[in-house]
PDB file of C-alpha atoms in Angstrom:
ATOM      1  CA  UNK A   1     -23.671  36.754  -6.286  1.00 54.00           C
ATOM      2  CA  UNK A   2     -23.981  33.342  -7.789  1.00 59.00           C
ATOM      3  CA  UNK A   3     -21.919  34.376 -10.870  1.00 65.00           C
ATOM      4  CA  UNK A   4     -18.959  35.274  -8.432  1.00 64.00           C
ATOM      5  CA  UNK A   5     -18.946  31.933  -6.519  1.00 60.00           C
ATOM      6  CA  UNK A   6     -17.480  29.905  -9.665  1.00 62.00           C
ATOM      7  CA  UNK A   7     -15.152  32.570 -10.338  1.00 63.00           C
ATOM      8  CA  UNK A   8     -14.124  32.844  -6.579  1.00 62.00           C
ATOM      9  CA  UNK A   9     -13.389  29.000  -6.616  1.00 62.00           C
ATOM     10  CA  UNK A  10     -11.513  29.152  -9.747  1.00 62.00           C
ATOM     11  CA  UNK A  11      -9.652  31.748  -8.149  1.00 66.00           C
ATOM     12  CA  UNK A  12      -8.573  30.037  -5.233  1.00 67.00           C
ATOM     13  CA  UNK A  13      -8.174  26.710  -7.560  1.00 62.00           C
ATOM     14  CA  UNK A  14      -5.575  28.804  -9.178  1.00 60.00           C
ATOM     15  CA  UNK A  15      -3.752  30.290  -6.042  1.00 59.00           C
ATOM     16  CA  UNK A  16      -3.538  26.367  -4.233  1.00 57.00           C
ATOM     17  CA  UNK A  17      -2.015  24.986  -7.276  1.00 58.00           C
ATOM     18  CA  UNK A  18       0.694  27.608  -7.465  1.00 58.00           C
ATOM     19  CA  UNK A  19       1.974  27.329  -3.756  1.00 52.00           C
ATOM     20  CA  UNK A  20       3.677  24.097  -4.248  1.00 52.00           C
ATOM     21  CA  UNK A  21       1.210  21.657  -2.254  1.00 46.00           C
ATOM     22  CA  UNK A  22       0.417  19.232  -4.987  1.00 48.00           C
ATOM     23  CA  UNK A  23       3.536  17.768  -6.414  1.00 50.00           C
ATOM     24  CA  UNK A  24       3.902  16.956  -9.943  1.00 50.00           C
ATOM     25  CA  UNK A  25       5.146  14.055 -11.721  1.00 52.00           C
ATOM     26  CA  UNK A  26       8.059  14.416 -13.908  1.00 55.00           C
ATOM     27  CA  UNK A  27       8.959  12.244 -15.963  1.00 57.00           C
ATOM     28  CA  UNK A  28      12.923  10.814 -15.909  1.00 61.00           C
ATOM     29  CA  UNK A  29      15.462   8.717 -17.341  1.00 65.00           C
ATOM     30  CA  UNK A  30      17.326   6.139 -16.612  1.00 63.00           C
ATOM     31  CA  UNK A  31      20.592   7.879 -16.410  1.00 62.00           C
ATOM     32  CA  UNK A  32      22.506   6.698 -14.325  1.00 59.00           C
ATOM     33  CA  UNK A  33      21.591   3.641 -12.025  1.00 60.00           C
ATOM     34  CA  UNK A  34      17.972   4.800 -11.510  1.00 67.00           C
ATOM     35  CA  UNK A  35      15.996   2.183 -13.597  1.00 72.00           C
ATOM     36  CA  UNK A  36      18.392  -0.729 -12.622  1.00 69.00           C
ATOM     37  CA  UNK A  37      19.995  -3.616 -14.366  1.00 73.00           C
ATOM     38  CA  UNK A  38      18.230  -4.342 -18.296  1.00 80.00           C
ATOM     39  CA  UNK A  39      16.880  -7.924 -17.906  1.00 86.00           C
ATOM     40  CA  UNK A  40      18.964 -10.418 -20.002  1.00 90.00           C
ATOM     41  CA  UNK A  41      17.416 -11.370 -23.153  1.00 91.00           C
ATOM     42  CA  UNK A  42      18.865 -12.738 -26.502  1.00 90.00           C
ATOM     43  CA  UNK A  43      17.877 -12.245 -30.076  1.00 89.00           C
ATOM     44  CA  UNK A  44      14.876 -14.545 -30.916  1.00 86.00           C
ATOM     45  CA  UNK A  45      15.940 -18.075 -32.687  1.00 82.00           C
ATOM     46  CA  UNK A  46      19.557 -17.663 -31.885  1.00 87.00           C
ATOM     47  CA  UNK A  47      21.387 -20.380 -30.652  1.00 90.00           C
ATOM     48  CA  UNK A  48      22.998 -20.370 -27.538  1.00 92.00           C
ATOM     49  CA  UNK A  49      24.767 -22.465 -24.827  1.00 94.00           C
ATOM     50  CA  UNK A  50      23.103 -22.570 -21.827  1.00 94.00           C
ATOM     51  CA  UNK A  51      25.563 -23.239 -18.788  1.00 97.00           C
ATOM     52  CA  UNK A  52      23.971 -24.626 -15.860  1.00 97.00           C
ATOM     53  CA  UNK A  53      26.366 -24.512 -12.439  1.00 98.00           C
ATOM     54  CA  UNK A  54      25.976 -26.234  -9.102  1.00 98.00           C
ATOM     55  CA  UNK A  55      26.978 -23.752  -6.323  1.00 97.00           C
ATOM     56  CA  UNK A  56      25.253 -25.590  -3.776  1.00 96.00           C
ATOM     57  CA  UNK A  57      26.462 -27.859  -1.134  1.00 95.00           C
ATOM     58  CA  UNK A  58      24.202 -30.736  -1.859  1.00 95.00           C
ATOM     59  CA  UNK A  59      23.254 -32.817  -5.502  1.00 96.00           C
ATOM     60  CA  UNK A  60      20.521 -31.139  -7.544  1.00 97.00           C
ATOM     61  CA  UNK A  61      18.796 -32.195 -10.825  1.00 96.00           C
ATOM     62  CA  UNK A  62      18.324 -30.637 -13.690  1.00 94.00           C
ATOM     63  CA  UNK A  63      15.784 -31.314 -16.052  1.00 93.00           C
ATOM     64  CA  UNK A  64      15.325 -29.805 -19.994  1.00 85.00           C
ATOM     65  CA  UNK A  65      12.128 -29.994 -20.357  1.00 80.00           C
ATOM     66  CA  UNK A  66      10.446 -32.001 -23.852  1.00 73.00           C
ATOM     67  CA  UNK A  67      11.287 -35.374 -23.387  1.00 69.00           C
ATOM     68  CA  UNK A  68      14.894 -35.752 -21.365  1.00 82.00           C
ATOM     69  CA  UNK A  69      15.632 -37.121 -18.486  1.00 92.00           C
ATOM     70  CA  UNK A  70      17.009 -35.565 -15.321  1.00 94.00           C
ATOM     71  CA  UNK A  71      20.657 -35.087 -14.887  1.00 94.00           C
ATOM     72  CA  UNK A  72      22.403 -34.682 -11.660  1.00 97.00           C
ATOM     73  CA  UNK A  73      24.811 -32.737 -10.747  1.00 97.00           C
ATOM     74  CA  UNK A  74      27.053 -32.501  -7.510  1.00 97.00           C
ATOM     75  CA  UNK A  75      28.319 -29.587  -5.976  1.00 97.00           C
ATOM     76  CA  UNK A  76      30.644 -27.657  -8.382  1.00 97.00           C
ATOM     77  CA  UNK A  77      29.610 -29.503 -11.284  1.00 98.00           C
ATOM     78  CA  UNK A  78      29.074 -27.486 -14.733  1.00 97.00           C
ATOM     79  CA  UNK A  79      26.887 -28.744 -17.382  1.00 95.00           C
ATOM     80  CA  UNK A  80      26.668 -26.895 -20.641  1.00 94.00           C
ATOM     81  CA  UNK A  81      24.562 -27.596 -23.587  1.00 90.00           C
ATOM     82  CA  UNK A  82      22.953 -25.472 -26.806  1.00 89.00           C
ATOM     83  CA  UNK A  83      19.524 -24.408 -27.093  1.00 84.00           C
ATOM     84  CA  UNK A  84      17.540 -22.178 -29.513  1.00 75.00           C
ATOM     85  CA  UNK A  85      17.745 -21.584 -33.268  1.00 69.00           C
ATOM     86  CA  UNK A  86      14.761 -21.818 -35.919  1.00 67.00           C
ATOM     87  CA  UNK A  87      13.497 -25.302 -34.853  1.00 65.00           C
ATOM     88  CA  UNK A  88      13.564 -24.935 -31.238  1.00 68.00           C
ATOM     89  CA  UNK A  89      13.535 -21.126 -30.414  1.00 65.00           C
ATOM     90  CA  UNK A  90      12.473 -21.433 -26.477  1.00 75.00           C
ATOM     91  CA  UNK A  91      13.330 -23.719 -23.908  1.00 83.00           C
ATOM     92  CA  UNK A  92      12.431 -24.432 -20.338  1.00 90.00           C
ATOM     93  CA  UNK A  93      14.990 -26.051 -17.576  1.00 93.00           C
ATOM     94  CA  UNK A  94      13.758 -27.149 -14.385  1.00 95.00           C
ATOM     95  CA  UNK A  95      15.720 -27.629 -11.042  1.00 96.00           C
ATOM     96  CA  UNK A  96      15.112 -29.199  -7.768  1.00 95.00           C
ATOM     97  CA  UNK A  97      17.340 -30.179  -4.735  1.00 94.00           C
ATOM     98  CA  UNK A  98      17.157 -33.575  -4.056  1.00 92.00           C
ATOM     99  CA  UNK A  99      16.748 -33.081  -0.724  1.00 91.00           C
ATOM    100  CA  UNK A 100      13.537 -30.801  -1.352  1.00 91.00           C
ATOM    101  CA  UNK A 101      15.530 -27.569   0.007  1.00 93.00           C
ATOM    102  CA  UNK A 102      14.748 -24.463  -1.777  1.00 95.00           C
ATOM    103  CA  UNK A 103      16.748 -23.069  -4.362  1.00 96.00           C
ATOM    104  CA  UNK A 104      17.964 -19.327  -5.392  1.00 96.00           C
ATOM    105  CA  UNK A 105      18.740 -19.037  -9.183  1.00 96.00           C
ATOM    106  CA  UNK A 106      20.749 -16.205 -10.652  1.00 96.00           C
ATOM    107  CA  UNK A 107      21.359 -15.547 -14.338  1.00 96.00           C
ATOM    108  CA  UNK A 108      23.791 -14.474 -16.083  1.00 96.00           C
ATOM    109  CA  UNK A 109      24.833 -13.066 -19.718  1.00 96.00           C
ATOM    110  CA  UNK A 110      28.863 -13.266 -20.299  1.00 96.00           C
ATOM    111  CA  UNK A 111      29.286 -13.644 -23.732  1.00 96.00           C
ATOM    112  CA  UNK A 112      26.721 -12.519 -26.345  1.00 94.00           C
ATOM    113  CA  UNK A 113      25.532 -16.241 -27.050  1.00 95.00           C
ATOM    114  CA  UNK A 114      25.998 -17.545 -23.442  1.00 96.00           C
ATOM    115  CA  UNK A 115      23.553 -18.044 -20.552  1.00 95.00           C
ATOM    116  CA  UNK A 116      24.935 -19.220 -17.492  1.00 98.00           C
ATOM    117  CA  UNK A 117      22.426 -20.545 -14.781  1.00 97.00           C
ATOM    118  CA  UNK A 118      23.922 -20.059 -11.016  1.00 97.00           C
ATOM    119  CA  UNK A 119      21.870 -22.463  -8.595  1.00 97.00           C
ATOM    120  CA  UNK A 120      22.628 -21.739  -4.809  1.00 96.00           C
ATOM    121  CA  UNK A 121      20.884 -22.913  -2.106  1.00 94.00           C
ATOM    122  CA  UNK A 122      18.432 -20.877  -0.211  1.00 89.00           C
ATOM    123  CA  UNK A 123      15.509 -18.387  -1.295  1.00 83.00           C
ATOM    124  CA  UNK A 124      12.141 -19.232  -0.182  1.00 86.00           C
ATOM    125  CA  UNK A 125      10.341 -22.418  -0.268  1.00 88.00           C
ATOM    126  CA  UNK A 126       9.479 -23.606  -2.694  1.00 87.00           C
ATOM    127  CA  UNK A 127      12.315 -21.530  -4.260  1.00 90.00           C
ATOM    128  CA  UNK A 128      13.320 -21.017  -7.863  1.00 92.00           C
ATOM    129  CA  UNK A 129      12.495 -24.090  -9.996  1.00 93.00           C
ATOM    130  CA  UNK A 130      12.347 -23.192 -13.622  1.00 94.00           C
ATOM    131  CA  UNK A 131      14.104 -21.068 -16.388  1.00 94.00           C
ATOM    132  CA  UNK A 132      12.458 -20.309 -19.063  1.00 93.00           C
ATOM    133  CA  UNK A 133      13.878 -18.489 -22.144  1.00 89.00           C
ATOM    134  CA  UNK A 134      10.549 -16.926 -23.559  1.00 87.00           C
ATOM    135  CA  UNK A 135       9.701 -16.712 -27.559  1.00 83.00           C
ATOM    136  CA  UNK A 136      10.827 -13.147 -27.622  1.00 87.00           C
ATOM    137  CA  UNK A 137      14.518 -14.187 -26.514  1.00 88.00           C
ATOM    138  CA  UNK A 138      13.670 -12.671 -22.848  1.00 91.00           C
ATOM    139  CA  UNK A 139      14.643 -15.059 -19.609  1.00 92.00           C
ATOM    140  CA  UNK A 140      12.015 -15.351 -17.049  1.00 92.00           C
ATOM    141  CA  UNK A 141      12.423 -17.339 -13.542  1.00 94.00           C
ATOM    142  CA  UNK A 142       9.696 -18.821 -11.383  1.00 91.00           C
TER     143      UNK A 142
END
């Protein structure tokens, strides 16, 4: 008897498996618009222009971090500069409202060499404050 109870519960093992109760994982791809949008990187030390614009309705400031000062800029305003190459290959930007309302950032990728920085007003305090373009040519926002 106590050589059939393993075999009885391998049995039944084998019979609960096969019904369909426990659900697999398969494995997909991202065909299709499963996996979402690729994040927005560039290729390490290139340089690119960076084009920071002001879609709110109030004056922000704009800071590149390592030694420059902040730069305002009023509602509709565009500034553009270049970043990257050998010598400097990452950056960091920071943003604020002057008026200590939170901002929303979106990026953007429109040309192979061209970052453009959207700031709009709202988002959750404290809001989106810095973009950083990472070592690895990736673009992360906190």
């Amino acid at each position: 008897m106590s050589k059939l109870l393993p075999a009885a519960l391998l049995s039944i093992a084998l019979v609960l498996s096969q019904t369909g109760s426990p659900n697999p994982a398969i494995a997909r791809s991202c065909s299709g618009n499963r996996c979402g949008p690729k994040p927005i990187q560039f290729v390490p030390g290139q340089r690119i222009t960076v084009q920071v614009a002001n879609l709110t309705s109030g004056i922000i400031q704009l800071q590149k971090v390592y030694g420059t000062e902040p730069i305002a800029l009023i509602p509709g305003e565009v500034s553009s500069f270049v970043r990257g190459g050998n010598t400097d290959p990452n950056f960091s930007l920071v943003v604020w409202d002057e008026n200590g309302q939170p901002l929303r950032v979106r990026i953007a990728k429109p040309t192979a060499r061209t970052l453009r920085v959207e700031v709009r007003s709202g988002g959750r305090p404290p809001g989106d404050r810095t973009v950083y373009l990472k070592d690895d040519g990736r673009i992360a926002v906190f």
